[in-house]
């Protein structure tokens, strides 16, 4: 369909009509309030949500681009950065910025490191980064944007970064190494202590991606539980990213990038002095910076306080333990590795785990599919504290169903990789369409409907090299009317 179909209405709609239309549009949206999603939404409860919304609206119109115009936002941002930094063993010189999200924090860490080494090591003209395969795609994006070469090192059998192999991958051009606390796919803490030593020995920049794990790990530690060192306590750690819009429960558009020393952060800032519009300084990637996101982050941190975060963290860890215990009792599924907190991958040695995912979806549970190895992803958030018993029940049912229908049929791992890539990248409606088309094209015999379609879809897939092109085409479709 062409963009021409959706024109700006000549006459504005009434408020009533507008909200009715929005209500209609969101009918098919994921029901995160009931704990049906395992990523994307971090719901802190009705009371906290109301505080968040009020704070956001209070600063809805303000723009933090110019810190002198709105001293309130400047103060709140500085306080948010400081409150966050204080959870991660800051040095006296630790400094940072608020950003729009984990991706922007990571982009900035990469750019800042690159610019720092340009000055410090001008002899390195083709800088390289060494990172574990488990590191978040935001890094790939950053290296692509900023022109750095990345060397990816496979994780070990326990899904932790292989520090020794990473050290072996260092060349005379390496400037940066990456570790996660925790990694997204399996929720484990990489051996940051070893990586810190390697960074020091080879004079490299170590970035710790604590986007999703930082806050839970910090409060788990404050609860007196064991957490491996991963922050500025380790001298090799140069920068650390922490998302507030995940386990900080802030409104979307809030993350923090921290540097061990404000001297490093200087390389993050951008300023142009010859523009006819005036001198233009910009601390982060974005120009206009929404005041609401800053105010909401500030408000939720002050509203929850250490006690509030500790309580949420304790409840989440308990909920995770219950789900882990339940999975251990269900033959056919298992948690991969030893997740350090509330993020985990659930796989299977005998069943098709994607089929289990299909059945869970029949009952409304949305779990993302992962690959290498095939597993389903669980991010436990406060909505699951209430929902866990229902989830465990439905998981038992889904595993039984998968056992009935799979009858020993186990997908070839290469095909599984392709399908899971597509299923993960593409929005549900597109996957559904694809599957429908594939089902029409193939004759499915027995088995769960969706899985049959999945097999059909695999048959219709081209080789792996074409998958990227296919996904790009789908993206084009997806962002069109
Ligand atoms: C979510 C996440 C990111 C990216 O953050 P966005 O806010 O989605 O841009 C980076 N790293 C990890 C480990 C994450 O979980």
Short mmCIF file of C-alpha atoms and ligand atoms in Angstrom, two decimals:
data_model
loop_
_atom_site.label_atom_id
_atom_site.label_comp_id
_atom_site.label_asym_id
_atom_site.label_seq_id
_atom_site.Cartn_x
_atom_site.Cartn_y
_atom_site.Cartn_z
CA UNK A 1 0.00 0.00 0.00
CA UNK A 2 1.24 3.45 -0.80
CA UNK A 3 1.80 6.27 1.68
CA UNK A 4 -0.67 8.23 -0.41
CA UNK A 5 -3.52 6.40 1.27
CA UNK A 6 -2.97 8.13 4.59
CA UNK A 7 -3.22 11.86 4.20
CA UNK A 8 -3.36 14.41 6.99
CA UNK A 9 -7.11 14.96 7.58
CA UNK A 10 -8.30 18.29 6.23
CA UNK A 11 -10.43 18.85 9.25
CA UNK A 12 -9.05 17.85 12.65
CA UNK A 13 -10.74 14.97 14.48
CA UNK A 14 -12.54 15.36 17.76
CA UNK A 15 -10.76 14.18 20.88
CA UNK A 16 -13.40 11.49 21.31
CA UNK A 17 -12.93 10.08 17.82
CA UNK A 18 -9.16 10.12 18.19
CA UNK A 19 -9.13 8.15 21.40
CA UNK A 20 -11.68 5.72 20.06
CA UNK A 21 -9.45 5.07 17.08
CA UNK A 22 -6.42 4.52 19.31
CA UNK A 23 -8.42 2.12 21.45
CA UNK A 24 -9.37 0.19 18.34
CA UNK A 25 -5.77 0.12 17.10
CA UNK A 26 -4.35 -1.31 20.32
CA UNK A 27 -6.80 -4.22 20.56
CA UNK A 28 -4.20 -6.72 19.36
CA UNK A 29 -1.37 -5.31 21.50
CA UNK A 30 0.49 -7.51 23.99
CA UNK A 31 -1.20 -7.65 27.39
CA UNK A 32 1.77 -6.69 29.54
CA UNK A 33 -0.47 -5.69 32.49
CA UNK A 34 -1.28 -9.37 32.97
CA UNK A 35 2.37 -10.40 32.86
CA UNK A 36 1.98 -11.93 29.39
CA UNK A 37 5.12 -10.32 27.99
CA UNK A 38 8.66 -11.29 28.94
CA UNK A 39 10.43 -8.21 27.66
CA UNK A 40 9.63 -4.70 26.46
CA UNK A 41 7.61 -3.50 29.47
CA UNK A 42 8.76 -3.14 33.09
CA UNK A 43 5.70 -2.41 35.15
CA UNK A 44 6.41 -1.22 38.72
CA UNK A 45 2.80 -1.35 39.94
CA UNK A 46 -0.15 1.05 39.74
CA UNK A 47 1.02 3.56 42.34
CA UNK A 48 4.54 3.97 40.94
CA UNK A 49 3.17 4.14 37.41
CA UNK A 50 0.91 7.01 38.38
CA UNK A 51 3.86 8.93 39.88
CA UNK A 52 5.86 8.31 36.70
CA UNK A 53 3.10 9.60 34.46
CA UNK A 54 2.52 12.71 36.54
CA UNK A 55 6.23 13.54 36.61
CA UNK A 56 6.51 13.02 32.86
CA UNK A 57 3.56 15.32 32.16
CA UNK A 58 4.92 17.94 34.56
CA UNK A 59 7.91 18.40 32.24
CA UNK A 60 6.16 17.32 29.07
CA UNK A 61 6.99 20.50 27.12
CA UNK A 62 10.49 21.23 28.37
CA UNK A 63 13.62 20.50 26.37
CA UNK A 64 16.95 19.64 28.00
CA UNK A 65 18.93 20.56 24.89
CA UNK A 66 19.84 23.86 26.47
CA UNK A 67 20.72 23.30 30.15
CA UNK A 68 20.73 27.01 30.93
CA UNK A 69 17.09 27.46 29.90
CA UNK A 70 15.81 24.79 32.29
CA UNK A 71 18.03 24.57 35.38
CA UNK A 72 15.44 22.19 36.84
CA UNK A 73 16.15 19.56 34.18
CA UNK A 74 19.89 20.10 34.43
CA UNK A 75 19.70 19.48 38.17
CA UNK A 76 17.48 16.45 37.83
CA UNK A 77 19.72 14.94 35.16
CA UNK A 78 22.84 15.47 37.26
CA UNK A 79 21.13 13.92 40.25
CA UNK A 80 19.91 10.93 38.23
CA UNK A 81 23.44 10.34 36.91
CA UNK A 82 24.91 10.69 40.40
CA UNK A 83 22.31 8.46 42.08
CA UNK A 84 22.97 5.82 39.43
CA UNK A 85 26.77 6.17 39.65
CA UNK A 86 26.66 5.69 43.41
CA UNK A 87 25.34 2.16 42.95
CA UNK A 88 28.46 1.15 41.01
CA UNK A 89 31.49 1.94 43.20
CA UNK A 90 32.28 5.27 41.53
CA UNK A 91 35.67 6.93 41.75
CA UNK A 92 35.70 10.55 42.92
CA UNK A 93 35.85 11.57 39.26
CA UNK A 94 33.11 9.36 37.83
CA UNK A 95 30.85 11.27 35.43
CA UNK A 96 28.14 10.50 32.93
CA UNK A 97 25.10 11.57 30.96
CA UNK A 98 21.48 10.62 30.61
CA UNK A 99 20.56 9.23 27.21
CA UNK A 100 17.45 8.03 25.40
CA UNK A 101 18.20 4.35 26.00
CA UNK A 102 20.73 1.54 26.11
CA UNK A 103 21.52 1.85 22.45
CA UNK A 104 22.41 5.53 22.72
CA UNK A 105 24.50 4.85 25.83
CA UNK A 106 26.41 2.15 23.95
CA UNK A 107 26.81 4.27 20.83
CA UNK A 108 28.29 7.01 23.00
CA UNK A 109 30.68 4.66 24.77
CA UNK A 110 31.98 3.48 21.39
CA UNK A 111 32.32 6.99 19.96
CA UNK A 112 33.95 8.30 23.12
CA UNK A 113 36.45 5.45 23.22
CA UNK A 114 37.25 5.90 19.53
CA UNK A 115 37.85 9.63 19.93
CA UNK A 116 39.89 9.12 23.10
CA UNK A 117 42.19 6.67 21.33
CA UNK A 118 42.41 8.90 18.26
CA UNK A 119 44.06 11.42 20.53
CA UNK A 120 46.00 9.01 22.71
CA UNK A 121 47.10 6.58 20.00
CA UNK A 122 47.09 8.42 16.65
CA UNK A 123 49.19 5.58 15.23
CA UNK A 124 46.11 3.31 15.30
CA UNK A 125 44.25 4.14 12.11
CA UNK A 126 42.04 1.06 11.88
CA UNK A 127 40.73 0.51 15.39
CA UNK A 128 39.33 -2.86 16.45
CA UNK A 129 37.08 -4.13 19.22
CA UNK A 130 36.97 -7.61 20.75
CA UNK A 131 33.65 -8.75 22.14
CA UNK A 132 31.84 -11.97 23.08
CA UNK A 133 29.14 -13.24 20.69
CA UNK A 134 26.58 -12.69 23.45
CA UNK A 135 27.03 -8.89 23.49
CA UNK A 136 23.99 -6.85 22.45
CA UNK A 137 23.42 -5.91 18.78
CA UNK A 138 23.62 -2.22 19.79
CA UNK A 139 27.40 -2.76 19.67
CA UNK A 140 27.29 -4.04 16.08
CA UNK A 141 25.21 -1.02 15.24
CA UNK A 142 27.75 1.30 16.86
CA UNK A 143 30.76 -0.29 15.17
CA UNK A 144 28.91 -0.04 11.88
CA UNK A 145 28.04 3.63 12.45
CA UNK A 146 31.46 4.66 13.73
CA UNK A 147 33.64 2.55 11.47
CA UNK A 148 35.26 0.15 13.90
CA UNK A 149 36.18 -3.43 13.13
CA UNK A 150 34.70 -6.00 15.47
CA UNK A 151 36.14 -9.40 16.32
CA UNK A 152 33.53 -11.67 17.90
CA UNK A 153 34.69 -14.42 20.21
CA UNK A 154 32.35 -17.38 20.92
CA UNK A 155 31.14 -17.68 24.50
CA UNK A 156 32.04 -20.78 26.54
CA UNK A 157 29.71 -23.72 27.28
CA UNK A 158 28.44 -21.85 30.33
CA UNK A 159 27.56 -18.87 28.06
CA UNK A 160 30.16 -16.65 29.74
CA UNK A 161 32.61 -14.59 27.70
CA UNK A 162 35.83 -16.52 27.11
CA UNK A 163 38.37 -14.09 28.56
CA UNK A 164 41.40 -16.12 27.43
CA UNK A 165 40.18 -16.41 23.86
CA UNK A 166 39.32 -12.71 23.88
CA UNK A 167 42.87 -11.88 24.98
CA UNK A 168 44.22 -13.99 22.13
CA UNK A 169 42.09 -12.00 19.68
CA UNK A 170 43.72 -8.70 20.67
CA UNK A 171 45.91 -7.18 17.97
CA UNK A 172 48.04 -4.04 17.82
CA UNK A 173 44.91 -2.22 16.55
CA UNK A 174 42.61 -3.21 19.40
CA UNK A 175 41.33 -0.30 21.47
CA UNK A 176 38.27 -1.72 23.22
CA UNK A 177 36.91 -4.89 24.81
CA UNK A 178 33.34 -5.57 25.94
CA UNK A 179 31.73 -7.54 28.74
CA UNK A 180 28.10 -7.79 29.86
CA UNK A 181 26.58 -7.76 33.33
CA UNK A 182 24.32 -9.44 32.48
CA UNK A 183 24.25 -10.68 28.90
CA UNK A 184 20.79 -10.53 27.37
CA UNK A 185 20.46 -14.05 25.87
CA UNK A 186 21.28 -16.14 28.97
CA UNK A 187 21.47 -13.57 31.76
CA UNK A 188 24.97 -14.39 32.96
CA UNK A 189 27.68 -12.03 34.25
CA UNK A 190 30.80 -12.17 32.10
CA UNK A 191 34.16 -12.52 33.90
CA UNK A 192 34.57 -8.76 34.21
CA UNK A 193 37.40 -9.08 36.72
CA UNK A 194 39.51 -11.01 34.21
CA UNK A 195 38.52 -8.65 31.40
CA UNK A 196 39.54 -5.72 33.59
CA UNK A 197 42.99 -7.25 34.09
CA UNK A 198 43.31 -7.83 30.35
CA UNK A 199 42.26 -4.24 29.66
CA UNK A 200 44.88 -2.94 32.05
CA UNK A 201 47.62 -5.20 30.75
CA UNK A 202 47.03 -4.21 27.10
CA UNK A 203 46.00 -0.60 27.87
CA UNK A 204 42.51 -1.06 26.45
CA UNK A 205 39.12 0.46 27.17
CA UNK A 206 36.75 -2.01 28.87
CA UNK A 207 33.07 -1.21 28.51
CA UNK A 208 30.66 -3.07 30.76
CA UNK A 209 27.15 -3.37 29.37
CA UNK A 210 25.00 -3.30 32.49
CA UNK A 211 22.01 -2.00 30.52
CA UNK A 212 19.60 -4.65 31.66
CA UNK A 213 21.45 -6.15 34.62
CA UNK A 214 23.10 -3.23 36.40
CA UNK A 215 20.33 -2.19 38.74
CA UNK A 216 19.15 -5.68 39.69
CA UNK A 217 22.75 -6.77 40.35
CA UNK A 218 23.43 -3.65 42.43
CA UNK A 219 20.37 -4.21 44.63
CA UNK A 220 20.97 -7.96 44.78
CA UNK A 221 24.39 -7.10 46.17
CA UNK A 222 22.79 -4.70 48.66
CA UNK A 223 20.51 -7.54 49.76
CA UNK A 224 23.67 -9.34 50.86
CA UNK A 225 23.66 -11.89 48.05
CA UNK A 226 26.72 -12.86 46.10
CA UNK A 227 27.37 -10.89 42.92
CA UNK A 228 30.67 -11.00 41.02
CA UNK A 229 32.50 -7.67 40.68
CA UNK A 230 31.49 -5.86 37.52
CA UNK A 231 31.69 -2.13 38.10
CA UNK A 232 34.16 0.74 38.75
CA UNK A 233 35.63 -1.18 41.65
CA UNK A 234 37.64 -2.83 38.89
CA UNK A 235 40.25 -0.39 37.54
CA UNK A 236 40.04 -1.60 33.92
CA UNK A 237 36.37 -0.62 33.63
CA UNK A 238 36.30 2.63 31.65
CA UNK A 239 32.59 2.95 30.97
CA UNK A 240 29.35 1.35 32.08
CA UNK A 241 25.86 1.58 30.58
CA UNK A 242 22.74 1.25 32.77
CA UNK A 243 19.19 1.50 31.49
CA UNK A 244 16.72 3.22 33.76
CA UNK A 245 13.77 2.37 31.52
CA UNK A 246 14.25 -1.34 32.23
CA UNK A 247 14.80 -2.37 35.87
CA UNK A 248 14.93 1.29 36.96
CA UNK A 249 11.19 1.36 36.07
CA UNK A 250 11.56 4.84 34.51
CA UNK A 251 9.52 6.00 31.52
CA UNK A 252 10.86 4.93 28.12
CA UNK A 253 13.73 7.09 26.94
CA UNK A 254 16.00 6.89 29.99
CA UNK A 255 19.45 5.34 30.32
CA UNK A 256 22.76 6.42 31.83
CA UNK A 257 26.26 6.18 30.40
CA UNK A 258 28.99 6.44 33.04
CA UNK A 259 32.74 6.97 32.72
CA UNK A 260 35.23 6.29 35.43
CA UNK A 261 36.68 9.77 34.92
CA UNK A 262 35.17 12.99 33.58
CA UNK A 263 38.30 13.38 31.44
CA UNK A 264 37.01 10.44 29.35
CA UNK A 265 33.53 11.93 29.08
CA UNK A 266 34.97 15.07 27.50
CA UNK A 267 35.49 13.03 24.34
CA UNK A 268 31.76 12.31 24.27
CA UNK A 269 30.70 15.95 24.01
CA UNK A 270 30.24 17.59 20.66
CA UNK A 271 30.46 21.28 19.86
CA UNK A 272 30.50 23.30 16.67
CA UNK A 273 31.45 26.96 16.89
CA UNK A 274 31.03 28.36 13.37
CA UNK A 275 27.34 27.76 12.67
CA UNK A 276 25.41 30.95 11.80
CA UNK A 277 22.83 29.78 14.33
CA UNK A 278 25.38 30.21 17.10
CA UNK A 279 27.72 28.00 19.11
CA UNK A 280 26.06 24.60 19.33
CA UNK A 281 27.11 22.28 22.13
CA UNK A 282 25.48 18.84 22.41
CA UNK A 283 26.32 16.33 25.12
CA UNK A 284 24.80 13.19 23.58
CA UNK A 285 23.59 11.83 20.22
CA UNK A 286 20.19 13.47 20.17
CA UNK A 287 19.53 17.18 19.72
CA UNK A 288 16.21 17.87 21.41
CA UNK A 289 16.04 15.98 24.70
CA UNK A 290 12.58 15.36 26.18
CA UNK A 291 12.25 16.84 29.66
CA UNK A 292 9.57 14.33 30.60
CA UNK A 293 11.92 11.35 30.41
CA UNK A 294 14.42 13.05 32.73
CA UNK A 295 11.77 14.17 35.22
CA UNK A 296 10.11 10.74 35.27
CA UNK A 297 13.44 8.96 35.86
CA UNK A 298 14.28 11.36 38.67
CA UNK A 299 10.83 10.97 40.21
CA UNK A 300 10.71 7.16 40.15
CA UNK A 301 14.20 6.87 41.65
CA UNK A 302 13.30 9.20 44.49
CA UNK A 303 9.86 7.60 44.89
CA UNK A 304 11.10 4.02 45.16
CA UNK A 305 14.36 4.77 46.95
CA UNK A 306 16.78 2.03 48.00
CA UNK A 307 14.05 0.29 50.02
CA UNK A 308 11.62 0.22 47.11
CA UNK A 309 14.21 -1.13 44.66
CA UNK A 310 15.43 -3.71 47.17
CA UNK A 311 11.90 -4.96 47.77
CA UNK A 312 11.18 -5.23 44.05
CA UNK A 313 14.52 -6.97 43.51
CA UNK A 314 13.89 -9.46 46.31
CA UNK A 315 10.44 -10.30 44.93
CA UNK A 316 11.81 -10.67 41.41
CA UNK A 317 14.61 -12.97 42.53
CA UNK A 318 12.08 -15.11 44.47
CA UNK A 319 9.79 -15.25 41.44
CA UNK A 320 12.72 -16.23 39.23
CA UNK A 321 13.65 -18.99 41.66
CA UNK A 322 10.10 -20.37 41.62
CA UNK A 323 10.08 -20.44 37.83
CA UNK A 324 13.54 -22.02 37.72
CA UNK A 325 12.45 -24.69 40.23
CA UNK A 326 9.32 -25.38 38.21
CA UNK A 327 11.27 -25.72 34.97
CA UNK A 328 13.66 -28.13 36.71
CA UNK A 329 10.60 -30.30 37.57
CA UNK A 330 9.26 -30.40 34.02
CA UNK A 331 10.91 -33.12 31.94
CA UNK A 332 11.96 -31.88 28.51
CA UNK A 333 12.86 -28.27 29.31
CA UNK A 334 15.79 -26.70 31.12
CA UNK A 335 17.26 -23.33 32.01
CA UNK A 336 20.52 -22.76 30.13
CA UNK A 337 23.63 -22.00 32.15
CA UNK A 338 23.43 -20.33 35.53
CA UNK A 339 21.56 -17.05 35.20
CA UNK A 340 22.79 -14.46 37.70
CA UNK A 341 19.48 -12.69 38.22
CA UNK A 342 16.12 -12.43 36.48
CA UNK A 343 16.97 -13.05 32.83
CA UNK A 344 17.21 -16.54 31.39
CA UNK A 345 16.99 -18.76 28.36
CA UNK A 346 14.90 -21.95 28.44
CA UNK A 347 15.94 -24.69 26.05
CA UNK A 348 15.28 -28.36 25.41
CA UNK A 349 17.42 -31.35 24.48
CA UNK A 350 14.56 -33.45 23.18
CA UNK A 351 11.67 -31.20 22.21
CA UNK A 352 11.31 -28.41 19.73
CA UNK A 353 11.44 -25.43 22.05
CA UNK A 354 9.92 -23.14 19.41
CA UNK A 355 6.85 -25.37 19.38
CA UNK A 356 6.60 -24.90 23.13
CA UNK A 357 6.75 -21.17 22.42
CA UNK A 358 3.92 -21.54 19.88
CA UNK A 359 1.73 -23.27 22.43
CA UNK A 360 2.49 -20.69 25.10
CA UNK A 361 1.46 -18.03 22.64
CA UNK A 362 -1.86 -19.80 22.16
CA UNK A 363 -2.47 -18.93 25.80
CA UNK A 364 -1.21 -15.39 25.34
CA UNK A 365 2.37 -15.73 26.72
CA UNK A 366 4.89 -13.96 24.51
CA UNK A 367 8.41 -15.34 24.81
CA UNK A 368 11.09 -14.27 22.34
CA UNK A 369 12.85 -16.96 20.35
CA UNK A 370 16.64 -17.13 20.51
CA UNK A 371 19.17 -19.04 18.46
CA UNK A 372 22.57 -20.75 18.85
CA UNK A 373 21.33 -22.52 20.91
CA UNK A 374 17.58 -22.55 20.28
CA UNK A 375 15.79 -21.33 23.38
CA UNK A 376 13.02 -19.07 24.65
CA UNK A 377 13.88 -15.88 26.49
CA UNK A 378 12.46 -14.90 29.87
CA UNK A 379 12.81 -11.47 31.43
CA UNK A 380 11.12 -11.65 34.82
CA UNK A 381 9.51 -8.35 35.77
CA UNK A 382 7.15 -7.33 38.59
CA UNK A 383 4.07 -8.30 36.55
CA UNK A 384 5.23 -11.94 36.85
CA UNK A 385 5.12 -11.93 40.65
CA UNK A 386 1.34 -12.35 40.35
CA UNK A 387 1.34 -14.25 37.06
CA UNK A 388 3.91 -16.96 37.82
CA UNK A 389 1.56 -19.77 38.91
CA UNK A 390 -0.56 -19.39 35.78
CA UNK A 391 2.58 -19.28 33.67
CA UNK A 392 4.00 -22.44 35.22
CA UNK A 393 0.69 -24.26 34.67
CA UNK A 394 0.56 -23.20 31.06
CA UNK A 395 4.21 -24.10 30.55
CA UNK A 396 3.49 -27.66 31.75
CA UNK A 397 0.62 -27.84 29.31
CA UNK A 398 2.69 -26.39 26.44
CA UNK A 399 5.48 -28.91 27.00
CA UNK A 400 2.95 -31.79 26.98
CA UNK A 401 1.44 -30.49 23.77
CA UNK A 402 4.84 -30.16 22.13
CA UNK A 403 5.70 -33.70 23.18
CA UNK A 404 2.48 -35.02 21.64
CA UNK A 405 2.89 -33.27 18.35
CA UNK A 406 6.62 -33.32 17.78
CA UNK A 407 6.86 -37.14 17.82
CA UNK A 408 10.60 -37.12 17.62
CA UNK A 409 10.69 -34.50 14.90
CA UNK A 410 13.59 -32.25 15.72
CA UNK A 411 14.50 -29.41 13.46
CA UNK A 412 17.81 -29.19 11.79
CA UNK A 413 19.80 -26.58 13.69
CA UNK A 414 20.69 -24.52 10.65
CA UNK A 415 17.04 -24.21 9.70
CA UNK A 416 16.15 -23.46 13.29
CA UNK A 417 18.64 -20.61 13.19
CA UNK A 418 17.10 -19.12 10.08
CA UNK A 419 13.56 -19.37 11.28
CA UNK A 420 14.29 -18.04 14.71
CA UNK A 421 16.17 -15.11 13.23
CA UNK A 422 13.18 -14.25 11.11
CA UNK A 423 10.63 -14.90 13.81
CA UNK A 424 12.56 -12.70 16.19
CA UNK A 425 13.25 -9.85 13.85
CA UNK A 426 9.87 -9.71 12.24
CA UNK A 427 6.79 -8.44 14.00
CA UNK A 428 4.14 -11.06 14.67
CA UNK A 429 1.73 -10.02 11.93
CA UNK A 430 4.45 -10.42 9.31
CA UNK A 431 5.54 -13.83 10.61
CA UNK A 432 1.91 -14.89 10.70
CA UNK A 433 1.42 -13.81 7.11
CA UNK A 434 4.57 -15.59 6.03
CA UNK A 435 3.46 -18.72 7.80
CA UNK A 436 0.01 -18.57 6.26
CA UNK A 437 1.55 -18.27 2.85
CA UNK A 438 3.88 -21.14 3.61
CA UNK A 439 1.05 -23.34 4.90
CA UNK A 440 -0.88 -22.79 1.72
CA UNK A 441 2.14 -23.79 -0.28
CA UNK A 442 2.78 -26.98 1.64
CA UNK A 443 0.56 -29.81 2.76
CA UNK A 444 0.78 -30.06 6.52
CA UNK A 445 0.12 -33.42 8.14
CA UNK A 446 -0.58 -33.47 11.88
CA UNK A 447 1.31 -31.56 14.50
CA UNK A 448 0.48 -28.16 15.89
CA UNK A 449 -0.83 -25.86 13.23
CA UNK A 450 1.74 -23.12 13.71
CA UNK A 451 4.65 -25.51 13.78
CA UNK A 452 3.48 -27.17 10.62
CA UNK A 453 3.45 -23.74 9.08
CA UNK A 454 6.91 -23.19 10.49
CA UNK A 455 8.19 -26.29 8.72
CA UNK A 456 6.55 -25.06 5.57
CA UNK A 457 8.13 -21.68 6.02
CA UNK A 458 11.55 -23.28 6.40
CA UNK A 459 11.09 -25.02 3.11
CA UNK A 460 10.33 -21.69 1.53
CA UNK A 461 13.42 -20.00 2.96
CA UNK A 462 16.40 -19.20 0.82
CA UNK A 463 19.96 -19.74 1.99
CA UNK A 464 21.35 -17.81 4.92
CA UNK A 465 23.04 -15.15 2.83
CA UNK A 466 19.69 -14.02 1.49
CA UNK A 467 18.04 -13.81 4.89
CA UNK A 468 19.45 -10.37 5.63
CA UNK A 469 18.09 -9.03 2.36
CA UNK A 470 14.75 -10.63 3.14
CA UNK A 471 14.65 -9.02 6.56
CA UNK A 472 15.50 -5.63 5.05
CA UNK A 473 12.63 -6.04 2.61
CA UNK A 474 10.28 -6.90 5.45
CA UNK A 475 11.46 -3.87 7.42
CA UNK A 476 10.66 -1.71 4.45
CA UNK A 477 7.16 -3.23 4.34
CA UNK A 478 6.71 -2.94 8.09
CA UNK A 479 7.42 0.78 8.17
CA UNK A 480 5.05 1.47 5.31
CA UNK A 481 1.30 1.98 5.63
C1 LIG B 1 18.16 -3.56 26.23
C2 LIG B 1 19.62 -3.76 26.11
C3 LIG B 1 20.41 -2.89 25.35
C4 LIG B 1 19.84 -1.82 24.46
O1 LIG B 1 19.01 -0.94 25.13
P1 LIG B 1 17.78 -0.16 24.44
O2 LIG B 1 17.23 0.63 25.56
O3 LIG B 1 16.84 -1.21 23.92
O4 LIG B 1 18.32 0.69 23.35
C5 LIG B 1 21.77 -3.10 25.41
N1 LIG B 1 22.31 -4.10 26.10
C6 LIG B 1 21.56 -4.97 26.82
C7 LIG B 1 22.22 -6.07 27.58
C8 LIG B 1 20.19 -4.84 26.83
O5 LIG B 1 19.43 -5.72 27.50
#
